[in-house]
């Protein structure tokens, strides 16, 4: 599949210097690198605009670049989409004889008008980007991409700089899913985080200028299925990545609740698109649920201890130790960028899904009907999917189905929570030889059964 003319599709990733050394050694990268394709260049790019930022107001970034081989190029970029690190935009390139900016020639390239029309009083330099770039051509399954590793800085003034250490993977030809699959594979092996901001946006920030960012559509409407689902996955993927960042700093019940909500929404969107299961997502859900179950058990057991006047408890120590272990695993997953891998993997699954070109409304009705049948058979996952989909859907059918299923789901959910708590307590007993732990666990199980 050939890319549309003048369209740039790329992923911007942040990988620390230590892990960059491992990047090229990963099987998914090493096997794809085209022999003899490595190039090293020093790129110097200067970004320009008018005094009143007319280019920016019209959604344009304009730069002049010294390409490191004696040639120069002027480039116009217009933002199309930017979600979870994957940007897609129009890029128009005009060869130059020198580093002197040129505002004529972009109309016939596809811009539709000349930059000079926006800049009757001329332009001035905003900032400069200097990077040492190392590039490799990657031959992927169904696509060709360029991997670029950039080290350098953005300079807006003498004391106003921002370091650059990032990886860009640009799709040269083929399928976007191949790019996402590669990113998901990389994120599984080494910590990877998403850099949503372009160098242009970061440079503006150094000048104290706020970039205008499009708000992603996070709810399904009544458009075409694939586009609607992809947009919702991108929006909720960004929320998941924000929670990943927060998770590295602290843990709270609210954070865990939001994390579960976003993971369930992502799962329901993938299921609606018949995109298949994502093992990484299910693993993260399991970790979150384990932490929530153990935290709840600690609170409950503390109440029982208070009522029974127990000052010390062997079970309390075991619950605290297990909670700490799962919290460590969850924060380690966040620090390792594992939620990034989930977002890329799910986006790729949905992108590759063979959806008919039908309205979302029709697709939702058919999917919810199937889930309702599964729920009638006692499958809690179907109920979770219905309620999760209702949080990101404007289709009346799914909102109505969600209301109808809540009472039944509450009962199923109570059973599932009780089963999860009992499973945690059984695990503690299996790993212990203490009769006191067995006795206290029995007290807690008995309390739970009596309450439910």
Tab-separated table of C-alpha atoms in Angstrom:
chain	number	residue	atom	x	y	z
A	1	UNK	CA	0.000	0.000	0.000
A	2	UNK	CA	1.535	3.289	-1.080
A	3	UNK	CA	1.144	6.238	1.266
A	4	UNK	CA	-0.881	9.244	0.198
A	5	UNK	CA	1.260	11.906	-1.438
A	6	UNK	CA	2.884	14.362	0.982
A	7	UNK	CA	1.667	12.454	4.069
A	8	UNK	CA	4.075	11.929	6.973
A	9	UNK	CA	3.198	9.172	9.454
A	10	UNK	CA	5.545	8.652	12.371
A	11	UNK	CA	5.883	7.583	15.984
A	12	UNK	CA	7.851	9.653	18.492
A	13	UNK	CA	9.241	7.623	21.367
A	14	UNK	CA	11.314	8.447	24.425
A	15	UNK	CA	13.911	5.824	25.355
A	16	UNK	CA	16.653	6.601	27.861
A	17	UNK	CA	20.308	6.484	26.785
A	18	UNK	CA	21.069	3.183	28.520
A	19	UNK	CA	18.176	1.428	26.782
A	20	UNK	CA	19.004	3.038	23.428
A	21	UNK	CA	22.101	0.834	23.389
A	22	UNK	CA	19.838	-2.200	23.609
A	23	UNK	CA	17.327	-0.969	21.004
A	24	UNK	CA	19.260	-2.026	17.923
A	25	UNK	CA	20.049	-5.413	19.487
A	26	UNK	CA	16.381	-6.345	19.928
A	27	UNK	CA	15.356	-9.147	17.560
A	28	UNK	CA	12.368	-7.182	16.238
A	29	UNK	CA	14.707	-4.324	15.228
A	30	UNK	CA	17.943	-6.166	14.348
A	31	UNK	CA	16.165	-8.517	11.921
A	32	UNK	CA	14.446	-5.588	10.197
A	33	UNK	CA	17.480	-3.303	9.693
A	34	UNK	CA	18.429	-3.177	6.008
A	35	UNK	CA	22.103	-3.983	5.527
A	36	UNK	CA	24.247	-0.915	4.823
A	37	UNK	CA	21.384	1.532	5.502
A	38	UNK	CA	22.934	3.290	8.510
A	39	UNK	CA	23.529	7.014	7.980
A	40	UNK	CA	24.771	9.696	10.370
A	41	UNK	CA	24.088	13.375	9.739
A	42	UNK	CA	24.083	16.673	11.582
A	43	UNK	CA	20.802	18.490	10.977
A	44	UNK	CA	20.307	22.177	11.732
A	45	UNK	CA	16.695	23.337	11.453
A	46	UNK	CA	15.471	26.896	11.929
A	47	UNK	CA	11.750	27.528	12.493
A	48	UNK	CA	10.132	30.764	11.344
A	49	UNK	CA	6.852	32.642	11.683
A	50	UNK	CA	5.448	36.137	11.362
A	51	UNK	CA	5.427	38.569	14.265
A	52	UNK	CA	1.748	37.811	14.948
A	53	UNK	CA	2.243	34.022	14.440
A	54	UNK	CA	0.123	33.836	11.291
A	55	UNK	CA	1.618	30.459	10.307
A	56	UNK	CA	0.778	28.938	13.678
A	57	UNK	CA	-2.752	30.339	13.591
A	58	UNK	CA	-3.225	28.601	10.252
A	59	UNK	CA	-1.928	25.269	11.574
A	60	UNK	CA	1.444	25.524	9.847
A	61	UNK	CA	4.985	24.826	11.033
A	62	UNK	CA	7.634	26.258	8.678
A	63	UNK	CA	11.324	25.383	8.877
A	64	UNK	CA	14.505	25.633	6.844
A	65	UNK	CA	16.941	22.758	7.312
A	66	UNK	CA	20.618	22.238	6.575
A	67	UNK	CA	20.648	18.508	5.807
A	68	UNK	CA	24.296	17.926	6.691
A	69	UNK	CA	25.377	17.084	3.149
A	70	UNK	CA	25.610	20.598	1.734
A	71	UNK	CA	21.963	20.735	0.687
A	72	UNK	CA	19.082	22.770	2.110
A	73	UNK	CA	15.336	22.294	2.271
A	74	UNK	CA	12.297	24.328	3.306
A	75	UNK	CA	9.430	22.354	4.820
A	76	UNK	CA	5.812	23.090	5.616
A	77	UNK	CA	3.983	20.755	7.997
A	78	UNK	CA	0.303	20.876	8.832
A	79	UNK	CA	-1.004	18.852	11.770
A	80	UNK	CA	-3.661	16.273	10.894
A	81	UNK	CA	-3.785	13.910	13.861
A	82	UNK	CA	-1.550	13.267	16.828
A	83	UNK	CA	-2.565	10.498	19.210
A	84	UNK	CA	-0.530	8.423	21.652
A	85	UNK	CA	2.693	9.280	19.832
A	86	UNK	CA	1.429	8.466	16.319
A	87	UNK	CA	1.231	11.604	14.211
A	88	UNK	CA	-0.122	11.922	10.699
A	89	UNK	CA	0.240	15.174	8.837
A	90	UNK	CA	0.870	16.768	5.480
A	91	UNK	CA	4.526	17.526	4.763
A	92	UNK	CA	5.654	19.622	1.807
A	93	UNK	CA	9.366	19.904	0.989
A	94	UNK	CA	11.004	22.496	-1.253
A	95	UNK	CA	14.734	22.245	-2.198
A	96	UNK	CA	16.741	25.436	-1.554
A	97	UNK	CA	20.097	26.741	-2.723
A	98	UNK	CA	20.986	28.140	0.705
A	99	UNK	CA	19.651	28.474	4.268
A	100	UNK	CA	17.724	31.605	3.255
A	101	UNK	CA	13.944	31.086	3.792
A	102	UNK	CA	11.701	30.983	0.743
A	103	UNK	CA	7.958	31.557	0.950
A	104	UNK	CA	6.996	30.899	-2.668
A	105	UNK	CA	6.544	27.488	-4.286
A	106	UNK	CA	4.338	25.665	-1.782
A	107	UNK	CA	1.025	26.375	-3.519
A	108	UNK	CA	1.787	24.029	-6.408
A	109	UNK	CA	3.185	21.398	-4.008
A	110	UNK	CA	-0.271	21.049	-2.475
A	111	UNK	CA	-0.674	23.805	0.125
A	112	UNK	CA	-3.145	25.670	-2.058
A	113	UNK	CA	-1.667	29.117	-1.421
A	114	UNK	CA	1.737	30.747	-0.938
A	115	UNK	CA	3.165	31.424	2.511
A	116	UNK	CA	3.892	34.970	1.402
A	117	UNK	CA	0.127	35.592	1.488
A	118	UNK	CA	0.231	35.038	5.256
A	119	UNK	CA	3.446	37.025	5.713
A	120	UNK	CA	3.213	40.368	3.853
A	121	UNK	CA	5.660	41.914	6.347
A	122	UNK	CA	8.121	39.044	6.305
A	123	UNK	CA	9.106	36.428	8.893
A	124	UNK	CA	11.580	36.034	11.740
A	125	UNK	CA	13.313	33.092	13.395
A	126	UNK	CA	11.572	31.513	16.402
A	127	UNK	CA	14.164	28.916	17.430
A	128	UNK	CA	16.769	26.485	16.121
A	129	UNK	CA	17.002	22.708	16.432
A	130	UNK	CA	20.443	21.053	16.258
A	131	UNK	CA	20.551	17.255	16.257
A	132	UNK	CA	22.952	14.472	15.460
A	133	UNK	CA	20.720	11.982	13.634
A	134	UNK	CA	21.432	8.305	13.034
A	135	UNK	CA	19.001	6.565	10.676
A	136	UNK	CA	18.306	2.991	9.611
A	137	UNK	CA	15.908	1.613	7.013
A	138	UNK	CA	13.654	-1.108	8.429
A	139	UNK	CA	12.079	-3.772	6.236
A	140	UNK	CA	9.003	-4.802	8.216
A	141	UNK	CA	6.295	-7.291	7.378
A	142	UNK	CA	4.049	-5.307	5.044
A	143	UNK	CA	5.898	-2.009	5.381
A	144	UNK	CA	9.152	-0.080	5.061
A	145	UNK	CA	10.087	2.418	7.762
A	146	UNK	CA	12.938	4.684	8.799
A	147	UNK	CA	14.243	4.532	12.362
A	148	UNK	CA	15.880	7.796	13.440
A	149	UNK	CA	17.744	8.354	16.700
A	150	UNK	CA	18.163	12.043	17.532
A	151	UNK	CA	20.486	13.636	20.078
A	152	UNK	CA	20.763	17.398	20.348
A	153	UNK	CA	18.898	20.432	21.612
A	154	UNK	CA	16.367	23.136	20.828
A	155	UNK	CA	17.623	26.683	21.321
A	156	UNK	CA	15.287	29.663	21.516
A	157	UNK	CA	17.721	32.016	23.249
A	158	UNK	CA	21.134	31.850	24.890
A	159	UNK	CA	19.785	30.469	28.171
A	160	UNK	CA	16.620	28.885	26.802
A	161	UNK	CA	17.280	25.337	25.607
A	162	UNK	CA	15.604	21.927	25.717
A	163	UNK	CA	17.590	18.690	25.216
A	164	UNK	CA	16.490	16.193	22.564
A	165	UNK	CA	16.907	12.461	23.084
A	166	UNK	CA	14.221	10.706	21.114
A	167	UNK	CA	13.485	7.998	18.603
A	168	UNK	CA	11.314	8.539	15.538
A	169	UNK	CA	9.957	5.719	13.401
A	170	UNK	CA	8.550	7.047	10.127
A	171	UNK	CA	6.448	4.943	7.769
A	172	UNK	CA	7.888	5.193	4.265
A	173	UNK	CA	5.439	2.788	2.633
A	174	UNK	CA	2.998	0.107	3.671
A	175	UNK	CA	0.641	-0.410	6.575
A	176	UNK	CA	0.459	1.679	9.770
A	177	UNK	CA	-0.221	-1.503	11.742
A	178	UNK	CA	3.348	-2.668	11.048
A	179	UNK	CA	4.643	0.499	12.733
A	180	UNK	CA	2.413	-0.064	15.762
A	181	UNK	CA	3.369	-3.736	15.995
A	182	UNK	CA	7.051	-2.814	15.995
A	183	UNK	CA	6.525	-0.189	18.711
A	184	UNK	CA	4.554	-2.685	20.834
A	185	UNK	CA	7.332	-5.274	20.454
A	186	UNK	CA	9.996	-2.727	21.436
A	187	UNK	CA	7.955	-1.587	24.457
A	188	UNK	CA	7.666	-5.190	25.631
A	189	UNK	CA	11.465	-5.507	25.803
A	190	UNK	CA	12.663	-2.100	27.009
A	191	UNK	CA	11.000	0.886	28.733
A	192	UNK	CA	9.366	3.081	26.089
A	193	UNK	CA	7.355	6.246	26.594
A	194	UNK	CA	5.491	8.453	24.171
A	195	UNK	CA	6.552	11.965	23.182
A	196	UNK	CA	3.365	13.634	21.938
A	197	UNK	CA	5.010	16.986	21.372
A	198	UNK	CA	6.802	17.684	18.121
A	199	UNK	CA	10.065	19.626	18.083
A	200	UNK	CA	8.012	22.573	16.812
A	201	UNK	CA	5.672	22.454	19.831
A	202	UNK	CA	8.616	22.102	22.222
A	203	UNK	CA	10.340	25.064	20.593
A	204	UNK	CA	7.209	27.181	20.932
A	205	UNK	CA	7.097	26.287	24.622
A	206	UNK	CA	10.612	27.691	25.059
A	207	UNK	CA	9.301	30.960	23.624
A	208	UNK	CA	6.356	30.882	26.036
A	209	UNK	CA	3.910	30.152	23.231
A	210	UNK	CA	1.173	27.550	23.773
A	211	UNK	CA	0.483	25.221	20.879
A	212	UNK	CA	-3.102	24.598	19.822
A	213	UNK	CA	-3.781	20.905	20.333
A	214	UNK	CA	-6.810	19.198	18.827
A	215	UNK	CA	-9.098	17.455	21.312
A	216	UNK	CA	-9.379	13.796	20.462
A	217	UNK	CA	-12.848	12.348	20.036
A	218	UNK	CA	-13.276	9.844	22.867
A	219	UNK	CA	-16.884	8.815	22.207
A	220	UNK	CA	-18.385	6.711	19.459
A	221	UNK	CA	-20.927	8.550	17.361
A	222	UNK	CA	-22.559	7.403	14.147
A	223	UNK	CA	-19.734	7.512	11.607
A	224	UNK	CA	-17.852	4.641	10.003
A	225	UNK	CA	-16.910	1.892	12.419
A	226	UNK	CA	-13.147	1.657	11.980
A	227	UNK	CA	-12.499	5.411	12.060
A	228	UNK	CA	-14.760	5.910	15.086
A	229	UNK	CA	-13.233	3.030	17.062
A	230	UNK	CA	-9.676	4.071	16.200
A	231	UNK	CA	-10.402	7.619	17.362
A	232	UNK	CA	-11.847	6.359	20.653
A	233	UNK	CA	-8.924	3.952	21.178
A	234	UNK	CA	-6.484	6.805	20.566
A	235	UNK	CA	-8.262	9.112	23.040
A	236	UNK	CA	-8.545	6.521	25.809
A	237	UNK	CA	-5.028	5.311	25.015
A	238	UNK	CA	-3.768	8.798	25.826
A	239	UNK	CA	-5.651	8.719	29.143
A	240	UNK	CA	-4.076	5.337	29.910
A	241	UNK	CA	-0.601	6.732	29.186
A	242	UNK	CA	-1.295	9.698	31.475
A	243	UNK	CA	-2.295	7.274	34.250
A	244	UNK	CA	0.910	5.328	33.592
A	245	UNK	CA	2.875	8.492	34.279
A	246	UNK	CA	0.894	9.179	37.458
A	247	UNK	CA	1.296	5.568	38.609
A	248	UNK	CA	5.067	6.009	38.792
A	249	UNK	CA	4.623	8.796	41.332
A	250	UNK	CA	1.912	7.526	43.662
A	251	UNK	CA	-0.832	4.963	44.228
A	252	UNK	CA	-4.377	5.783	45.310
A	253	UNK	CA	-7.747	4.053	45.207
A	254	UNK	CA	-8.971	6.702	42.749
A	255	UNK	CA	-5.986	6.080	40.461
A	256	UNK	CA	-6.532	2.313	40.531
A	257	UNK	CA	-10.244	2.795	39.818
A	258	UNK	CA	-9.481	5.070	36.835
A	259	UNK	CA	-6.850	2.630	35.602
A	260	UNK	CA	-9.332	-0.239	35.649
A	261	UNK	CA	-11.946	1.931	33.902
A	262	UNK	CA	-9.621	2.840	31.017
A	263	UNK	CA	-8.377	-0.736	30.616
A	264	UNK	CA	-11.972	-2.019	30.479
A	265	UNK	CA	-12.926	0.656	27.927
A	266	UNK	CA	-9.961	-0.282	25.747
A	267	UNK	CA	-10.909	-3.965	26.023
A	268	UNK	CA	-14.548	-3.278	25.110
A	269	UNK	CA	-13.532	-1.219	22.072
A	270	UNK	CA	-11.222	-3.976	20.872
A	271	UNK	CA	-13.916	-6.600	21.472
A	272	UNK	CA	-16.499	-4.521	19.609
A	273	UNK	CA	-14.092	-4.333	16.687
A	274	UNK	CA	-13.575	-8.117	16.918
A	275	UNK	CA	-9.893	-7.305	17.262
A	276	UNK	CA	-9.068	-10.306	19.397
A	277	UNK	CA	-7.656	-10.586	22.906
A	278	UNK	CA	-4.678	-8.605	24.161
A	279	UNK	CA	-2.740	-10.663	26.716
A	280	UNK	CA	-0.812	-7.623	27.967
A	281	UNK	CA	-4.046	-5.783	28.738
A	282	UNK	CA	-5.492	-8.764	30.602
A	283	UNK	CA	-2.270	-9.063	32.617
A	284	UNK	CA	-2.435	-5.385	33.599
A	285	UNK	CA	-6.099	-5.757	34.570
A	286	UNK	CA	-5.193	-8.738	36.723
A	287	UNK	CA	-2.451	-6.752	38.486
A	288	UNK	CA	-4.817	-3.846	39.163
A	289	UNK	CA	-7.515	-6.184	40.459
A	290	UNK	CA	-5.057	-8.000	42.734
A	291	UNK	CA	-3.929	-4.721	44.276
A	292	UNK	CA	-7.507	-3.489	44.757
A	293	UNK	CA	-8.588	-6.811	46.302
A	294	UNK	CA	-5.695	-6.867	48.763
A	295	UNK	CA	-6.157	-3.221	49.754
A	296	UNK	CA	-9.861	-3.882	50.398
A	297	UNK	CA	-9.049	-6.992	52.439
A	298	UNK	CA	-6.592	-5.016	54.554
A	299	UNK	CA	-9.251	-2.414	55.362
A	300	UNK	CA	-11.831	-5.091	56.142
A	301	UNK	CA	-9.488	-7.127	58.345
A	302	UNK	CA	-8.455	-3.990	60.223
A	303	UNK	CA	-12.131	-3.410	61.112
A	304	UNK	CA	-12.476	-6.986	62.347
A	305	UNK	CA	-9.280	-6.641	64.405
A	306	UNK	CA	-10.630	-3.474	66.008
A	307	UNK	CA	-13.947	-5.119	66.904
A	308	UNK	CA	-12.219	-8.237	68.253
A	309	UNK	CA	-9.612	-6.182	70.145
A	310	UNK	CA	-6.747	-7.889	68.285
A	311	UNK	CA	-3.548	-5.866	68.663
A	312	UNK	CA	-1.368	-8.043	66.438
A	313	UNK	CA	-2.184	-10.279	63.522
A	314	UNK	CA	-0.192	-12.689	61.368
A	315	UNK	CA	-2.746	-12.315	58.561
A	316	UNK	CA	-2.334	-8.552	58.609
A	317	UNK	CA	1.391	-8.921	57.950
A	318	UNK	CA	0.748	-11.371	55.087
A	319	UNK	CA	-1.856	-9.088	53.496
A	320	UNK	CA	0.516	-6.112	53.745
A	321	UNK	CA	3.410	-8.094	52.248
A	322	UNK	CA	1.324	-9.382	49.326
A	323	UNK	CA	-0.093	-5.920	48.679
A	324	UNK	CA	3.415	-4.454	48.577
A	325	UNK	CA	4.529	-7.191	46.158
A	326	UNK	CA	1.699	-6.525	43.688
A	327	UNK	CA	2.084	-2.752	44.032
A	328	UNK	CA	5.764	-3.139	43.189
A	329	UNK	CA	4.873	-5.210	40.126
A	330	UNK	CA	2.326	-2.630	38.990
A	331	UNK	CA	4.676	0.327	39.446
A	332	UNK	CA	7.484	-1.621	37.806
A	333	UNK	CA	5.209	-2.216	34.812
A	334	UNK	CA	4.474	1.519	34.656
A	335	UNK	CA	8.163	2.450	34.983
A	336	UNK	CA	8.934	-0.082	32.248
A	337	UNK	CA	6.409	1.488	29.858
A	338	UNK	CA	4.251	-1.639	29.704
A	339	UNK	CA	1.043	0.393	29.332
A	340	UNK	CA	2.666	1.946	26.257
A	341	UNK	CA	2.969	-1.557	24.816
A	342	UNK	CA	-0.724	-2.179	25.588
A	343	UNK	CA	-1.792	1.002	23.770
A	344	UNK	CA	0.284	0.241	20.668
A	345	UNK	CA	-0.805	-3.416	20.581
A	346	UNK	CA	-4.511	-2.593	20.901
A	347	UNK	CA	-4.338	0.209	18.333
A	348	UNK	CA	-2.700	-2.189	15.906
A	349	UNK	CA	-5.320	-4.888	16.562
A	350	UNK	CA	-8.182	-2.480	15.901
A	351	UNK	CA	-6.444	-1.007	12.853
A	352	UNK	CA	-6.076	-4.487	11.325
A	353	UNK	CA	-9.646	-5.546	12.193
A	354	UNK	CA	-11.741	-6.312	9.111
A	355	UNK	CA	-14.746	-4.157	9.865
A	356	UNK	CA	-17.487	-3.592	7.351
A	357	UNK	CA	-18.071	-0.015	6.301
A	358	UNK	CA	-21.238	0.345	8.397
A	359	UNK	CA	-22.485	2.928	10.869
A	360	UNK	CA	-21.361	2.636	14.476
A	361	UNK	CA	-25.000	2.464	15.596
A	362	UNK	CA	-25.607	-0.774	13.681
A	363	UNK	CA	-22.332	-2.295	14.817
A	364	UNK	CA	-22.976	-1.442	18.471
A	365	UNK	CA	-26.476	-2.942	18.425
A	366	UNK	CA	-25.201	-6.233	16.999
A	367	UNK	CA	-22.277	-6.389	19.442
A	368	UNK	CA	-24.347	-5.539	22.524
A	369	UNK	CA	-26.938	-8.161	21.561
A	370	UNK	CA	-24.168	-10.797	21.490
A	371	UNK	CA	-22.820	-9.595	24.849
A	372	UNK	CA	-26.303	-9.719	26.387
A	373	UNK	CA	-26.559	-13.360	25.381
A	374	UNK	CA	-23.160	-14.079	26.956
A	375	UNK	CA	-24.212	-12.265	30.130
A	376	UNK	CA	-27.353	-14.402	30.322
A	377	UNK	CA	-24.997	-17.390	30.394
A	378	UNK	CA	-23.224	-15.875	33.428
A	379	UNK	CA	-20.135	-14.373	31.735
A	380	UNK	CA	-19.123	-11.311	33.761
A	381	UNK	CA	-16.751	-10.098	31.040
A	382	UNK	CA	-19.708	-9.425	28.727
A	383	UNK	CA	-21.371	-7.261	31.395
A	384	UNK	CA	-18.135	-5.376	31.986
A	385	UNK	CA	-17.805	-4.757	28.249
A	386	UNK	CA	-21.368	-3.417	27.967
A	387	UNK	CA	-20.923	-0.981	30.863
A	388	UNK	CA	-17.423	0.053	29.728
A	389	UNK	CA	-18.664	0.706	26.188
A	390	UNK	CA	-21.484	2.848	27.599
A	391	UNK	CA	-18.856	5.196	29.047
A	392	UNK	CA	-17.535	6.019	25.577
A	393	UNK	CA	-20.619	5.732	23.379
A	394	UNK	CA	-23.420	8.090	22.356
A	395	UNK	CA	-25.507	5.301	20.793
A	396	UNK	CA	-28.821	4.962	22.674
A	397	UNK	CA	-28.900	1.177	22.327
A	398	UNK	CA	-25.760	0.649	24.385
A	399	UNK	CA	-26.762	3.213	27.031
A	400	UNK	CA	-30.113	1.473	27.464
A	401	UNK	CA	-28.440	-1.949	27.603
A	402	UNK	CA	-26.002	-0.690	30.221
A	403	UNK	CA	-28.814	0.478	32.503
A	404	UNK	CA	-30.647	-2.818	32.112
A	405	UNK	CA	-27.575	-4.874	32.941
A	406	UNK	CA	-26.392	-2.956	36.005
A	407	UNK	CA	-28.548	-4.813	38.554
A	408	UNK	CA	-27.591	-8.212	37.176
A	409	UNK	CA	-23.975	-7.106	36.833
A	410	UNK	CA	-23.879	-5.903	40.440
A	411	UNK	CA	-24.801	-9.378	41.655
A	412	UNK	CA	-22.281	-11.023	39.335
A	413	UNK	CA	-19.696	-8.450	40.369
A	414	UNK	CA	-20.274	-9.179	44.067
A	415	UNK	CA	-19.725	-12.851	43.354
A	416	UNK	CA	-16.563	-12.077	41.366
A	417	UNK	CA	-15.188	-9.797	44.119
A	418	UNK	CA	-15.900	-12.434	46.768
A	419	UNK	CA	-14.179	-15.061	44.619
A	420	UNK	CA	-11.165	-12.740	44.108
A	421	UNK	CA	-10.883	-12.088	47.850
A	422	UNK	CA	-11.140	-15.786	48.656
A	423	UNK	CA	-8.502	-16.539	46.025
A	424	UNK	CA	-6.103	-14.054	47.650
A	425	UNK	CA	-6.706	-15.554	51.090
A	426	UNK	CA	-6.274	-19.094	49.752
A	427	UNK	CA	-2.973	-18.052	48.193
A	428	UNK	CA	-1.783	-16.658	51.523
A	429	UNK	CA	-2.756	-19.905	53.311
A	430	UNK	CA	-1.080	-22.085	50.677
A	431	UNK	CA	2.171	-20.149	51.123
A	432	UNK	CA	2.077	-20.334	54.918
A	433	UNK	CA	2.467	-23.063	57.528
A	434	UNK	CA	1.165	-20.889	60.368
A	435	UNK	CA	-1.968	-22.174	62.098
A	436	UNK	CA	-2.663	-18.613	63.219
A	437	UNK	CA	-2.740	-17.413	59.589
A	438	UNK	CA	-5.160	-20.239	58.712
A	439	UNK	CA	-7.391	-19.395	61.681
A	440	UNK	CA	-7.493	-15.665	60.936
A	441	UNK	CA	-8.068	-16.279	57.229
A	442	UNK	CA	-10.951	-18.554	58.190
A	443	UNK	CA	-12.412	-15.779	60.354
A	444	UNK	CA	-12.250	-13.359	57.436
A	445	UNK	CA	-13.759	-15.831	54.951
A	446	UNK	CA	-16.563	-16.588	57.375
A	447	UNK	CA	-17.246	-12.862	57.769
A	448	UNK	CA	-17.325	-12.421	53.990
A	449	UNK	CA	-19.709	-15.334	53.455
A	450	UNK	CA	-22.012	-14.070	56.201
A	451	UNK	CA	-22.077	-10.580	54.675
A	452	UNK	CA	-22.755	-11.892	51.167
